[in-house]
Tab-separated table of C-alpha atoms and ligand atoms in Angstrom:
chain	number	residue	atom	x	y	z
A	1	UNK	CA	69.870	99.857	49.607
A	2	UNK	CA	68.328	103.094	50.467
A	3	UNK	CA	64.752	102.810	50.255
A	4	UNK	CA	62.517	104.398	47.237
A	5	UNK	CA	59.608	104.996	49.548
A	6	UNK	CA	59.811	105.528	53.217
A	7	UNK	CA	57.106	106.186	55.484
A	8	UNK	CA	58.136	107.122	59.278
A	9	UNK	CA	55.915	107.638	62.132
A	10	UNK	CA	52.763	108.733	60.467
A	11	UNK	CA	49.619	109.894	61.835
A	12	UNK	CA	46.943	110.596	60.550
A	13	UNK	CA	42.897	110.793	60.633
A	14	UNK	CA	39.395	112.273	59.162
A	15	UNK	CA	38.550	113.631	62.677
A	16	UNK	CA	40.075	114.817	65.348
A	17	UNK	CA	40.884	111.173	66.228
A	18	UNK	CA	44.145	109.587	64.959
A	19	UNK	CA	43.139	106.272	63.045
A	20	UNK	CA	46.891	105.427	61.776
A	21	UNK	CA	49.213	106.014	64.393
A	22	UNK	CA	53.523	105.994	64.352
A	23	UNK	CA	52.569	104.023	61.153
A	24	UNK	CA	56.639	102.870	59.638
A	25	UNK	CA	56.587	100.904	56.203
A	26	UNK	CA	59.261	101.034	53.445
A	27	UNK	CA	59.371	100.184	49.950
A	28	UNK	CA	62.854	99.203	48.667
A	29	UNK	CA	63.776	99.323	44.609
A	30	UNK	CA	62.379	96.225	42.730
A	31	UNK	CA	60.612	95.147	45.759
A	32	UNK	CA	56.568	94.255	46.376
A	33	UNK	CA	54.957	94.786	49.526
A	34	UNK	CA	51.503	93.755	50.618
A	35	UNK	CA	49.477	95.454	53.150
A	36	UNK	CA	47.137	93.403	54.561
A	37	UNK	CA	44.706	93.442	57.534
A	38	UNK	CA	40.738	93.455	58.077
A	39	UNK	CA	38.387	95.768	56.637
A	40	UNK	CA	38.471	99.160	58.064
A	41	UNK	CA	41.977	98.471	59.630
A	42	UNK	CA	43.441	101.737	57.563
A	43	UNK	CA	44.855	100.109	54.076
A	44	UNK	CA	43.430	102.598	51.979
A	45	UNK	CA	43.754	105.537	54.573
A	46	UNK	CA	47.726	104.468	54.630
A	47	UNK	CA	47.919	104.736	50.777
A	48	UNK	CA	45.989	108.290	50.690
A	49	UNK	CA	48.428	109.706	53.275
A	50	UNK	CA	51.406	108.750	51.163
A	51	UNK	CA	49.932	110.141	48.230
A	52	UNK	CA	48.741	113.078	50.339
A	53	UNK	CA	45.243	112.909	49.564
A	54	UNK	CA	45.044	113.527	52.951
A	55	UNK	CA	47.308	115.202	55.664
A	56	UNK	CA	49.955	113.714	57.363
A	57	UNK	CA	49.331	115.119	61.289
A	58	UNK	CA	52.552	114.156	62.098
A	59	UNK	CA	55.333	111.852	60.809
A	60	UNK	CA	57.328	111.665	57.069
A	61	UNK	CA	56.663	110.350	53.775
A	62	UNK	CA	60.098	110.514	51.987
A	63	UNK	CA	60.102	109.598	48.575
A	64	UNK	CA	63.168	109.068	46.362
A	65	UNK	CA	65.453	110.497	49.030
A	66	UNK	CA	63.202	113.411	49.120
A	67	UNK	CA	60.491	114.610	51.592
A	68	UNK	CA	56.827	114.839	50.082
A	69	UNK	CA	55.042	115.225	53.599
A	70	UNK	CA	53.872	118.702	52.293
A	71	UNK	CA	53.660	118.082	48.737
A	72	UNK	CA	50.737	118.440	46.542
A	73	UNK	CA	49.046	115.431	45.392
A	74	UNK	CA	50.178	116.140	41.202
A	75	UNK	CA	54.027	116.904	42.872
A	76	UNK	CA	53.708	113.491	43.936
A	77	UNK	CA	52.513	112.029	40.840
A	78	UNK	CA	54.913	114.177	38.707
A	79	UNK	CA	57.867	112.729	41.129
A	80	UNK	CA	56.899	109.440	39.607
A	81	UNK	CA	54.607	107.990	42.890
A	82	UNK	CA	50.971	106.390	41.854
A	83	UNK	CA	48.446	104.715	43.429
A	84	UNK	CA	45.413	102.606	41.333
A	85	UNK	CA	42.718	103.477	43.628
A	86	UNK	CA	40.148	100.959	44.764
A	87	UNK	CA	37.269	100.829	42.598
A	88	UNK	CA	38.536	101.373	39.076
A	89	UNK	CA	37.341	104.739	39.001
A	90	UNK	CA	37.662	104.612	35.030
A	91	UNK	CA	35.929	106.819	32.901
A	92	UNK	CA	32.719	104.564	31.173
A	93	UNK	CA	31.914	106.460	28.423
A	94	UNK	CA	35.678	106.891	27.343
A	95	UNK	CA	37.264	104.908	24.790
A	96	UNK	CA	40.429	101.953	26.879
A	97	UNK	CA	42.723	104.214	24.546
A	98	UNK	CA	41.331	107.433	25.707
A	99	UNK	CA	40.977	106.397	29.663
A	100	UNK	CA	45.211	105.161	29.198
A	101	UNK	CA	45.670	108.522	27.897
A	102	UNK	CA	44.175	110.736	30.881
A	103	UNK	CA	47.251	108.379	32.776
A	104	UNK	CA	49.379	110.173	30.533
A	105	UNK	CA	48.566	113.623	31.151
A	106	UNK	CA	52.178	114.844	32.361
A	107	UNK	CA	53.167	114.960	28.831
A	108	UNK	CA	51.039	115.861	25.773
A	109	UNK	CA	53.367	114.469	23.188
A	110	UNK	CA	51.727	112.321	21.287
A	111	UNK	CA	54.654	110.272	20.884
A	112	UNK	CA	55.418	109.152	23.944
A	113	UNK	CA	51.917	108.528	24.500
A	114	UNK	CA	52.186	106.225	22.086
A	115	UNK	CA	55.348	104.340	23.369
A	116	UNK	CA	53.769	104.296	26.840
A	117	UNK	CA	50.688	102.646	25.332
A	118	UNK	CA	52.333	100.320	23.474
A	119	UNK	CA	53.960	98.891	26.312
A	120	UNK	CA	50.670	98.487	28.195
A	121	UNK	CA	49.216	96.719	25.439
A	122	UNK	CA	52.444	94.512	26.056
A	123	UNK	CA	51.286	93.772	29.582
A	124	UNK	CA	47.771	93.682	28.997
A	125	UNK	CA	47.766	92.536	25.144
A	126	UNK	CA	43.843	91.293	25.687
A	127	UNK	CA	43.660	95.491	26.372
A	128	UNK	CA	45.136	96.027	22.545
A	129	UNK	CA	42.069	94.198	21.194
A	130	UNK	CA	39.924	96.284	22.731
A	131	UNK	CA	41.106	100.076	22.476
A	132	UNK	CA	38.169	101.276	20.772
A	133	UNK	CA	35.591	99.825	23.149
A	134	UNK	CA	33.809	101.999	25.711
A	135	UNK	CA	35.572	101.160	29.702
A	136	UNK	CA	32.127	100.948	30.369
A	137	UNK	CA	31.203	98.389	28.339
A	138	UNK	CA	34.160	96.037	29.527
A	139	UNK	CA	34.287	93.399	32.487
A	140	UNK	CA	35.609	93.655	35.863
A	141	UNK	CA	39.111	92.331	35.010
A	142	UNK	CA	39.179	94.175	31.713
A	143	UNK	CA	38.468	97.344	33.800
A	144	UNK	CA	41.314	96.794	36.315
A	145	UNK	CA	43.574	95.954	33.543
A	146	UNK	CA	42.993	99.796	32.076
A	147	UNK	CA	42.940	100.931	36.002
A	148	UNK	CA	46.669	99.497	36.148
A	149	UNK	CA	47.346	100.364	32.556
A	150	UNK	CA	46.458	104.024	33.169
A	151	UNK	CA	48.702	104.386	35.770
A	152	UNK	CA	51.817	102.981	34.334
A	153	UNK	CA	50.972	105.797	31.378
A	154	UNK	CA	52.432	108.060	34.332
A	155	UNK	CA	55.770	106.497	34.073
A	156	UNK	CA	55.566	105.576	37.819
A	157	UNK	CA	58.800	104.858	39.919
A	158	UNK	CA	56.712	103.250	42.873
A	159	UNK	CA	53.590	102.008	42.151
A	160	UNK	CA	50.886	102.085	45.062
A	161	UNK	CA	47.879	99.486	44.081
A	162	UNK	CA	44.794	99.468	46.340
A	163	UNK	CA	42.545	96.061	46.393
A	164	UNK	CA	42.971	95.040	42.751
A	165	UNK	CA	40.869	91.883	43.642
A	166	UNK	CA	37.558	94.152	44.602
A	167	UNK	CA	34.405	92.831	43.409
A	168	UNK	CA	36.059	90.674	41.167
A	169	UNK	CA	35.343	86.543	40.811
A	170	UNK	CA	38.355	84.552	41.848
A	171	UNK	CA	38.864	83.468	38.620
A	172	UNK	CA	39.365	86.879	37.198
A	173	UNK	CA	41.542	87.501	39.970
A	174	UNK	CA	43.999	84.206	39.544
A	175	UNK	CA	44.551	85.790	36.117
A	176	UNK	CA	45.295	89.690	37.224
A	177	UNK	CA	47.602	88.782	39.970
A	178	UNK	CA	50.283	87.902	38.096
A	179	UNK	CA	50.494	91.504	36.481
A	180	UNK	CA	52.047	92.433	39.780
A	181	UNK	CA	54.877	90.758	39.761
A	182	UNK	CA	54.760	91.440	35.645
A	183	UNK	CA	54.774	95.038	36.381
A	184	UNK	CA	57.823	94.994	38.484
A	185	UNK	CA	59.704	93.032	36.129
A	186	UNK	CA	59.070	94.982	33.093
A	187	UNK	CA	58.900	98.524	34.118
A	188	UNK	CA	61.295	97.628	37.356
A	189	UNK	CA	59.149	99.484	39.868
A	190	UNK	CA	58.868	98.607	43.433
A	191	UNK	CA	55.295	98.031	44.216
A	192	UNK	CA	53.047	98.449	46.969
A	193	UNK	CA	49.750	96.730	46.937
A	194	UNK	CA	46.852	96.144	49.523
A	195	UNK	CA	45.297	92.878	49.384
A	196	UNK	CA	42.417	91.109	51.216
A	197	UNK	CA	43.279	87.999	50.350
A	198	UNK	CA	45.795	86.764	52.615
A	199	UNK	CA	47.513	83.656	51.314
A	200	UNK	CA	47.396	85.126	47.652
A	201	UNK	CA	49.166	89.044	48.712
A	202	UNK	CA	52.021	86.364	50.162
A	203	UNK	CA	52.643	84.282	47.200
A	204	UNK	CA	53.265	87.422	45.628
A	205	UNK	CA	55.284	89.239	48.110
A	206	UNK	CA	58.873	89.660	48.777
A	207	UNK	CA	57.584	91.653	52.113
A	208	UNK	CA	54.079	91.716	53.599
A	209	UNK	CA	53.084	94.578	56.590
A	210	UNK	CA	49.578	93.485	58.654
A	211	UNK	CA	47.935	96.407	59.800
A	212	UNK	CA	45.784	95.990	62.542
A	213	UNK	CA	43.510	99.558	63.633
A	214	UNK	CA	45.867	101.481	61.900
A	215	UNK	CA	49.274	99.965	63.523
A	216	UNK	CA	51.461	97.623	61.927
A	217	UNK	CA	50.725	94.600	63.879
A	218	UNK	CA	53.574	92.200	62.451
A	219	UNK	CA	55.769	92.570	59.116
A	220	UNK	CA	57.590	89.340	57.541
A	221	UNK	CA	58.612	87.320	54.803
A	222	UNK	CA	56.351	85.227	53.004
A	223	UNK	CA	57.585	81.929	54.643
A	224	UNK	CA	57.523	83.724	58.096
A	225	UNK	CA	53.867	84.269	57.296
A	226	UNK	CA	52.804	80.874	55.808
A	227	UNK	CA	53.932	79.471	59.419
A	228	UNK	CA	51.693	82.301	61.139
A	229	UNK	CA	48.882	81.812	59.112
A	230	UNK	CA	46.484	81.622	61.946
A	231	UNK	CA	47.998	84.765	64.370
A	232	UNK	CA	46.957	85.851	60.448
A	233	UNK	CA	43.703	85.078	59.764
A	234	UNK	CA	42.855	86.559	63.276
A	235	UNK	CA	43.734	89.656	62.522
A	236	UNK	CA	42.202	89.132	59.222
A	237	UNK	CA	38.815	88.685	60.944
A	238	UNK	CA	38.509	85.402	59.160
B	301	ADP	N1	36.394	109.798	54.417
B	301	ADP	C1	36.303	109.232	55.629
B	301	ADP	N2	35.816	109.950	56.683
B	301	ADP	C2	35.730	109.394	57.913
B	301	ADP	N3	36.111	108.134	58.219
B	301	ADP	C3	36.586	107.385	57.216
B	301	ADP	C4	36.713	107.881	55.883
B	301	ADP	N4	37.234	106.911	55.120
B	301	ADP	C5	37.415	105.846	55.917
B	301	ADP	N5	37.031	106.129	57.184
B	301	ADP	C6	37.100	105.215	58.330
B	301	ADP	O1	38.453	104.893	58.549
B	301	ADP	C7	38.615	103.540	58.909
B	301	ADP	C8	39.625	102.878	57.999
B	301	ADP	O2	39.155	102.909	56.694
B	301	ADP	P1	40.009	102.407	55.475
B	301	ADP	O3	41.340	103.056	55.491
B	301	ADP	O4	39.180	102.594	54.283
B	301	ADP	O5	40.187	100.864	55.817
B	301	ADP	P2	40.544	99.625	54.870
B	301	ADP	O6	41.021	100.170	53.564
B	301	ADP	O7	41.601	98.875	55.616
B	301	ADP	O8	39.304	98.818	54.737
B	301	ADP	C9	37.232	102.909	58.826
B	301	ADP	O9	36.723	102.819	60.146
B	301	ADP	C10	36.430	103.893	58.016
B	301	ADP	O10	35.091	103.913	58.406
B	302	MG	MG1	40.316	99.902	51.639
């Protein structure tokens, strides 16, 4: 199957050094990927560059069957690509309903907002109780919960999810997981996630890349990885 996301030969950097180099992942339809590898390896530098929050130097991104090297960051999102940043990034003093809705900017019609919520609420339905409440005033997992939930208002066709377990207790991360896999099934996006977490990104994964300074360093199957679990953990730095 022709893949819905296809990243060939990037580089890229912040200075005049490359820090991902002849960097090759794909996504396929229905599939979910984990990118893993130490802190500061590239993860989140990888996701910006496909979402061209910053420049590709050399290399394609090719989305869909179509190039997006050049594209603007909105084209991207408007072609249906859409990355949950590290962090949350929510909006505090904004309503859950209100932060879903700034995920739903491409259209202004109200009912479709609607639909689009209603199915978050689906995925989330601990989110429904809480529209009204301030993002602010929510916890960690609550807060990642709207972070995924505002993305999917997009109507993503690949979804790109950076370190949904950040600065969040295990516990609350055992529960969010799941959503993943949830997120694939009901909306039937391919999904691309970075994960620190090693054994937990390959329970999950159909595919799993390990980037090691900014180089895939091996790519596998989950079982391939269980055996490998300590070539791993040394890239993983732990
Ligand atoms: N805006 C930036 N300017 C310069 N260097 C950066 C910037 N962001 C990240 N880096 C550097 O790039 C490297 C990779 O960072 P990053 O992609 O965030 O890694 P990861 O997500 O795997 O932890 C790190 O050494 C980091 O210090
Ligand atoms: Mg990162």
């Amino acid at each position: 199957m022709a893949a819905m996301l296809e990243v060939r030969d990037l580089t890229t950097g912040y200075t005049d050094v490359p820090l991902i180099a002849d960097l090759s992942i794909s996504l396929a339809p229905g599939e979910v990927v984990a990118l893993l590898g130490a802190n500061g390896s590239g993860k989140t530098t990888v996701l910006r560059a496909i979402m061209g929050l910053l420049p590709a130097w050399q290399g394609r991104v090719v989305f869909d069957g179509q190039e997006v090297t050049r594209r603007a960051v909105h084209e991207r999102v408007k072609a249906g690509l859409v990355m949950v940043p590290a962090g949350r990034r929510l909006f505090f003093g904004l309503s859950v309903e209100d932060n879903l809705k700034m995920g739903g900017y491409l259209t202004w019609e109200s009912r479709l907002l609607r639909e689009r919520m209603a199915e978050v609420f689906a995925l989330f339905p601990e989110l429904g109780k809480l529209r009204t409440h301030l993002a602010g005033k929510l916890s960690g997992g609550e807060q990642q919960m709207v972070a995924l939930g505002r993305a999917l208002m997009a109507r993503p066709r690949a979804l790109l999810i950076d370190e949904l377990s950040l600065g969040l207790a295990p516990v609350v991360v055992e529960r969010l997981m799941p959503a993943v896999e949830k997120i694939r099934n009901l909306f039937g996006i391919p999904v691309l996630f970075v994960e620190q977490d090693v054994l937990r990104a390959v329970e999950l994964a159909d595919r799993a890349y390990v980037l090691d300074q900014g180089r895939i360093a091996m790519e596998g199957h989950p079982k391939q990885f269980a055996q490998d679990r300590r070539l791993i953990r040394a890239y993983m730095g732990v």
